Amino acid sequence: MNSKAEILKEILEKKDVLFGAFSDRLTKEMKNKEWMNIHLKAQSLGIVPLNKDMSYTRYTFWQNIRKNTMVSVKY
């Protein structure tokens, strides 16, 4: 399995926390903790630069993969 696939699998496994609606059982801190875990794993696999922070993984890396996948599926 390649590195991006590993990260995507991790995101899929944690999707309820990462993308779920805030509630008394799902807080911002919980979401941030899971995104940080994914960020650290992506950095350890060398697919996110070490000089980038968690927001890069969440708002740039993830969104780029998502957009590219949606384009691929559409055509």
mmCIF file of N, CA and C in Angstrom:
data_model
loop_
_atom_site.group_PDB
_atom_site.id
_atom_site.type_symbol
_atom_site.label_atom_id
_atom_site.label_comp_id
_atom_site.label_asym_id
_atom_site.label_seq_id
_atom_site.Cartn_x
_atom_site.Cartn_y
_atom_site.Cartn_z
ATOM 1 N N MET A 1 0.854 -1.178 0.000
ATOM 2 C CA MET A 1 0.000 0.000 0.000
ATOM 3 C C MET A 1 0.902 1.243 0.000
ATOM 4 N N ASN A 2 0.579 2.202 -0.878
ATOM 5 C CA ASN A 2 1.415 3.397 -0.904
ATOM 6 C C ASN A 2 1.062 4.337 0.242
ATOM 7 N N SER A 3 1.888 5.338 0.432
ATOM 8 C CA SER A 3 1.758 6.238 1.570
ATOM 9 C C SER A 3 0.438 7.000 1.573
ATOM 10 N N LYS A 4 0.041 7.533 0.423
ATOM 11 C CA LYS A 4 -1.218 8.276 0.369
ATOM 12 C C LYS A 4 -2.401 7.371 0.675
ATOM 13 N N ALA A 5 -2.336 6.146 0.196
ATOM 14 C CA ALA A 5 -3.420 5.202 0.467
ATOM 15 C C ALA A 5 -3.523 4.917 1.957
ATOM 16 N N GLU A 6 -2.391 4.837 2.631
ATOM 17 C CA GLU A 6 -2.405 4.618 4.087
ATOM 18 C C GLU A 6 -3.104 5.773 4.795
ATOM 19 N N ILE A 7 -2.784 6.994 4.375
ATOM 20 C CA ILE A 7 -3.398 8.170 4.997
ATOM 21 C C ILE A 7 -4.894 8.209 4.685
ATOM 22 N N LEU A 8 -5.249 7.898 3.454
ATOM 23 C CA LEU A 8 -6.670 7.889 3.097
ATOM 24 C C LEU A 8 -7.433 6.837 3.880
ATOM 25 N N LYS A 9 -6.816 5.688 4.095
ATOM 26 C CA LYS A 9 -7.450 4.641 4.900
ATOM 27 C C LYS A 9 -7.663 5.135 6.333
ATOM 28 N N GLU A 10 -6.663 5.826 6.867
ATOM 29 C CA GLU A 10 -6.766 6.383 8.217
ATOM 30 C C GLU A 10 -7.900 7.414 8.286
ATOM 31 N N ILE A 11 -7.997 8.268 7.281
ATOM 32 C CA ILE A 11 -9.065 9.268 7.242
ATOM 33 C C ILE A 11 -10.425 8.579 7.157
ATOM 34 N N LEU A 12 -10.529 7.550 6.331
ATOM 35 C CA LEU A 12 -11.781 6.815 6.204
ATOM 36 C C LEU A 12 -12.187 6.176 7.534
ATOM 37 N N GLU A 13 -11.219 5.594 8.230
ATOM 38 C CA GLU A 13 -11.514 4.956 9.518
ATOM 39 C C GLU A 13 -11.979 5.960 10.566
ATOM 40 N N LYS A 14 -11.507 7.200 10.469
ATOM 41 C CA LYS A 14 -11.820 8.227 11.467
ATOM 42 C C LYS A 14 -12.824 9.258 10.953
ATOM 43 N N LYS A 15 -13.499 8.963 9.842
ATOM 44 C CA LYS A 15 -14.355 9.958 9.204
ATOM 45 C C LYS A 15 -15.456 10.490 10.110
ATOM 46 N N ASP A 16 -15.993 9.662 10.989
ATOM 47 C CA ASP A 16 -17.061 10.124 11.874
ATOM 48 C C ASP A 16 -16.584 11.248 12.788
ATOM 49 N N VAL A 17 -15.350 11.119 13.265
ATOM 50 C CA VAL A 17 -14.787 12.155 14.128
ATOM 51 C C VAL A 17 -14.334 13.347 13.290
ATOM 52 N N LEU A 18 -13.642 13.091 12.199
ATOM 53 C CA LEU A 18 -13.069 14.169 11.397
ATOM 54 C C LEU A 18 -14.121 15.053 10.742
ATOM 55 N N PHE A 19 -15.223 14.463 10.300
ATOM 56 C CA PHE A 19 -16.204 15.209 9.529
ATOM 57 C C PHE A 19 -17.586 15.271 10.176
ATOM 58 N N GLY A 20 -17.721 14.710 11.359
ATOM 59 C CA GLY A 20 -19.008 14.705 12.041
ATOM 60 C C GLY A 20 -19.387 16.071 12.580
ATOM 61 N N ALA A 21 -20.659 16.239 12.859
ATOM 62 C CA ALA A 21 -21.163 17.493 13.414
ATOM 63 C C ALA A 21 -20.766 17.603 14.885
ATOM 64 N N PHE A 22 -20.467 18.816 15.304
ATOM 65 C CA PHE A 22 -20.141 19.034 16.710
ATOM 66 C C PHE A 22 -21.347 18.691 17.577
ATOM 67 N N SER A 23 -21.060 18.101 18.731
ATOM 68 C CA SER A 23 -22.109 17.768 19.686
ATOM 69 C C SER A 23 -21.462 17.658 21.057
ATOM 70 N N ASP A 24 -22.260 17.223 22.020
ATOM 71 C CA ASP A 24 -21.677 17.029 23.348
ATOM 72 C C ASP A 24 -20.744 15.815 23.366
ATOM 73 N N ARG A 25 -20.835 14.963 22.341
ATOM 74 C CA ARG A 25 -19.957 13.791 22.255
ATOM 75 C C ARG A 25 -18.832 13.961 21.236
ATOM 76 N N LEU A 26 -18.848 15.059 20.480
ATOM 77 C CA LEU A 26 -17.802 15.327 19.493
ATOM 78 C C LEU A 26 -17.425 16.797 19.564
ATOM 79 N N THR A 27 -16.228 17.039 20.059
ATOM 80 C CA THR A 27 -15.776 18.411 20.270
ATOM 81 C C THR A 27 -14.697 18.795 19.262
ATOM 82 N N LYS A 28 -14.429 20.075 19.206
ATOM 83 C CA LYS A 28 -13.366 20.590 18.352
ATOM 84 C C LYS A 28 -12.022 19.973 18.735
ATOM 85 N N GLU A 29 -11.804 19.813 20.028
ATOM 86 C CA GLU A 29 -10.559 19.228 20.505
ATOM 87 C C GLU A 29 -10.385 17.792 20.013
ATOM 88 N N MET A 30 -11.474 17.035 19.984
ATOM 89 C CA MET A 30 -11.421 15.655 19.493
ATOM 90 C C MET A 30 -11.056 15.630 18.014
ATOM 91 N N LYS A 31 -11.675 16.524 17.251
ATOM 92 C CA LYS A 31 -11.376 16.600 15.825
ATOM 93 C C LYS A 31 -9.916 16.994 15.605
ATOM 94 N N ASN A 32 -9.465 18.016 16.330
ATOM 95 C CA ASN A 32 -8.083 18.466 16.185
ATOM 96 C C ASN A 32 -7.085 17.376 16.559
ATOM 97 N N LYS A 33 -7.407 16.597 17.583
ATOM 98 C CA LYS A 33 -6.522 15.507 17.996
ATOM 99 C C LYS A 33 -6.385 14.472 16.874
ATOM 100 N N GLU A 34 -7.499 14.114 16.245
ATOM 101 C CA GLU A 34 -7.448 13.132 15.154
ATOM 102 C C GLU A 34 -6.717 13.686 13.936
ATOM 103 N N TRP A 35 -6.959 14.966 13.611
ATOM 104 C CA TRP A 35 -6.231 15.570 12.493
ATOM 105 C C TRP A 35 -4.736 15.622 12.792
ATOM 106 N N MET A 36 -4.369 15.874 14.046
ATOM 107 C CA MET A 36 -2.954 15.899 14.412
ATOM 108 C C MET A 36 -2.340 14.516 14.255
ATOM 109 N N ASN A 37 -3.063 13.476 14.645
ATOM 110 C CA ASN A 37 -2.563 12.106 14.466
ATOM 111 C C ASN A 37 -2.327 11.810 12.987
ATOM 112 N N ILE A 38 -3.262 12.211 12.144
ATOM 113 C CA ILE A 38 -3.119 11.990 10.700
ATOM 114 C C ILE A 38 -1.954 12.813 10.160
ATOM 115 N N HIS A 39 -1.842 14.041 10.622
ATOM 116 C CA HIS A 39 -0.750 14.920 10.194
ATOM 117 C C HIS A 39 0.605 14.314 10.539
ATOM 118 N N LEU A 40 0.750 13.851 11.758
ATOM 119 C CA LEU A 40 2.027 13.266 12.187
ATOM 120 C C LEU A 40 2.355 12.001 11.397
ATOM 121 N N LYS A 41 1.351 11.192 11.106
ATOM 122 C CA LYS A 41 1.582 9.990 10.310
ATOM 123 C C LYS A 41 1.984 10.359 8.886
ATOM 124 N N ALA A 42 1.304 11.357 8.310
ATOM 125 C CA ALA A 42 1.643 11.800 6.953
ATOM 126 C C ALA A 42 3.061 12.349 6.901
ATOM 127 N N GLN A 43 3.458 13.074 7.931
ATOM 128 C CA GLN A 43 4.836 13.573 7.989
ATOM 129 C C GLN A 43 5.824 12.415 8.111
ATOM 130 N N SER A 44 5.499 11.432 8.928
ATOM 131 C CA SER A 44 6.418 10.302 9.118
ATOM 132 C C SER A 44 6.563 9.488 7.837
ATOM 133 N N LEU A 45 5.531 9.480 6.996
ATOM 134 C CA LEU A 45 5.596 8.772 5.717
ATOM 135 C C LEU A 45 6.227 9.623 4.613
ATOM 136 N N GLY A 46 6.492 10.886 4.922
ATOM 137 C CA GLY A 46 7.155 11.764 3.971
ATOM 138 C C GLY A 46 6.257 12.372 2.918
ATOM 139 N N ILE A 47 4.955 12.370 3.138
ATOM 140 C CA ILE A 47 4.061 12.953 2.129
ATOM 141 C C ILE A 47 3.573 14.346 2.500
ATOM 142 N N VAL A 48 3.831 14.766 3.721
ATOM 143 C CA VAL A 48 3.585 16.139 4.143
ATOM 144 C C VAL A 48 4.915 16.675 4.664
ATOM 145 N N PRO A 49 5.353 17.829 4.148
ATOM 146 C CA PRO A 49 6.643 18.383 4.578
ATOM 147 C C PRO A 49 6.690 18.638 6.084
ATOM 148 N N LEU A 50 7.860 18.465 6.648
ATOM 149 C CA LEU A 50 8.037 18.650 8.084
ATOM 150 C C LEU A 50 7.812 20.091 8.521
ATOM 151 N N ASN A 51 7.978 21.046 7.616
ATOM 152 C CA ASN A 51 7.810 22.452 7.996
ATOM 153 C C ASN A 51 6.350 22.910 7.937
ATOM 154 N N LYS A 52 5.432 22.022 7.621
ATOM 155 C CA LYS A 52 4.009 22.362 7.564
ATOM 156 C C LYS A 52 3.322 21.956 8.858
ATOM 157 N N ASP A 53 2.266 22.691 9.215
ATOM 158 C CA ASP A 53 1.534 22.349 10.438
ATOM 159 C C ASP A 53 0.270 21.559 10.106
ATOM 160 N N MET A 54 -0.482 21.241 11.143
ATOM 161 C CA MET A 54 -1.669 20.409 10.985
ATOM 162 C C MET A 54 -2.688 21.032 10.038
ATOM 163 N N SER A 55 -2.806 22.341 10.043
ATOM 164 C CA SER A 55 -3.796 22.979 9.172
ATOM 165 C C SER A 55 -3.472 22.732 7.703
ATOM 166 N N TYR A 56 -2.203 22.587 7.359
ATOM 167 C CA TYR A 56 -1.835 22.246 5.985
ATOM 168 C C TYR A 56 -2.416 20.891 5.612
ATOM 169 N N THR A 57 -2.248 19.906 6.494
ATOM 170 C CA THR A 57 -2.760 18.566 6.222
ATOM 171 C C THR A 57 -4.280 18.591 6.098
ATOM 172 N N ARG A 58 -4.911 19.303 6.983
ATOM 173 C CA ARG A 58 -6.371 19.331 7.012
ATOM 174 C C ARG A 58 -6.977 20.126 5.854
ATOM 175 N N TYR A 59 -6.430 21.288 5.582
ATOM 176 C CA TYR A 59 -7.071 22.186 4.626
ATOM 177 C C TYR A 59 -6.441 22.200 3.237
ATOM 178 N N THR A 60 -5.233 21.715 3.089
ATOM 179 C CA THR A 60 -4.596 21.714 1.770
ATOM 180 C C THR A 60 -4.401 20.296 1.259
ATOM 181 N N PHE A 61 -3.642 19.491 1.980
ATOM 182 C CA PHE A 61 -3.359 18.121 1.559
ATOM 183 C C PHE A 61 -4.647 17.339 1.344
ATOM 184 N N TRP A 62 -5.516 17.316 2.347
ATOM 185 C CA TRP A 62 -6.757 16.556 2.253
ATOM 186 C C TRP A 62 -7.649 17.097 1.135
ATOM 187 N N GLN A 63 -7.801 18.414 1.052
ATOM 188 C CA GLN A 63 -8.679 18.988 0.040
ATOM 189 C C GLN A 63 -8.173 18.708 -1.373
ATOM 190 N N ASN A 64 -6.866 18.750 -1.577
ATOM 191 C CA ASN A 64 -6.311 18.448 -2.902
ATOM 192 C C ASN A 64 -6.581 16.997 -3.296
ATOM 193 N N ILE A 65 -6.377 16.081 -2.366
ATOM 194 C CA ILE A 65 -6.655 14.674 -2.660
ATOM 195 C C ILE A 65 -8.146 14.483 -2.952
ATOM 196 N N ARG A 66 -8.979 15.105 -2.171
ATOM 197 C CA ARG A 66 -10.424 14.984 -2.343
ATOM 198 C C ARG A 66 -10.859 15.513 -3.711
ATOM 199 N N LYS A 67 -10.377 16.697 -4.065
ATOM 200 C CA LYS A 67 -10.739 17.295 -5.354
ATOM 201 C C LYS A 67 -10.266 16.428 -6.518
ATOM 202 N N ASN A 68 -9.030 15.955 -6.454
ATOM 203 C CA ASN A 68 -8.498 15.123 -7.536
ATOM 204 C C ASN A 68 -9.268 13.816 -7.666
ATOM 205 N N THR A 69 -9.675 13.257 -6.558
ATOM 206 C CA THR A 69 -10.448 12.020 -6.583
ATOM 207 C C THR A 69 -11.826 12.266 -7.195
ATOM 208 N N MET A 70 -12.442 13.363 -6.824
ATOM 209 C CA MET A 70 -13.773 13.681 -7.367
ATOM 210 C C MET A 70 -13.706 13.891 -8.886
ATOM 211 N N VAL A 71 -12.654 14.514 -9.365
ATOM 212 C CA VAL A 71 -12.489 14.717 -10.800
ATOM 213 C C VAL A 71 -12.299 13.363 -11.483
ATOM 214 N N SER A 72 -11.491 12.490 -10.884
ATOM 215 C CA SER A 72 -11.242 11.172 -11.458
ATOM 216 C C SER A 72 -12.505 10.337 -11.522
ATOM 217 N N VAL A 73 -13.308 10.399 -10.491
ATOM 218 C CA VAL A 73 -14.535 9.611 -10.428
ATOM 219 C C VAL A 73 -15.558 10.165 -11.409
ATOM 220 N N LYS A 74 -15.577 11.455 -11.580
ATOM 221 C CA LYS A 74 -16.555 12.098 -12.461
ATOM 222 C C LYS A 74 -16.358 11.694 -13.917
ATOM 223 N N TYR A 75 -15.094 11.491 -14.313
ATOM 224 C CA TYR A 75 -14.822 11.193 -15.716
ATOM 225 C C TYR A 75 -14.480 9.771 -15.875
#
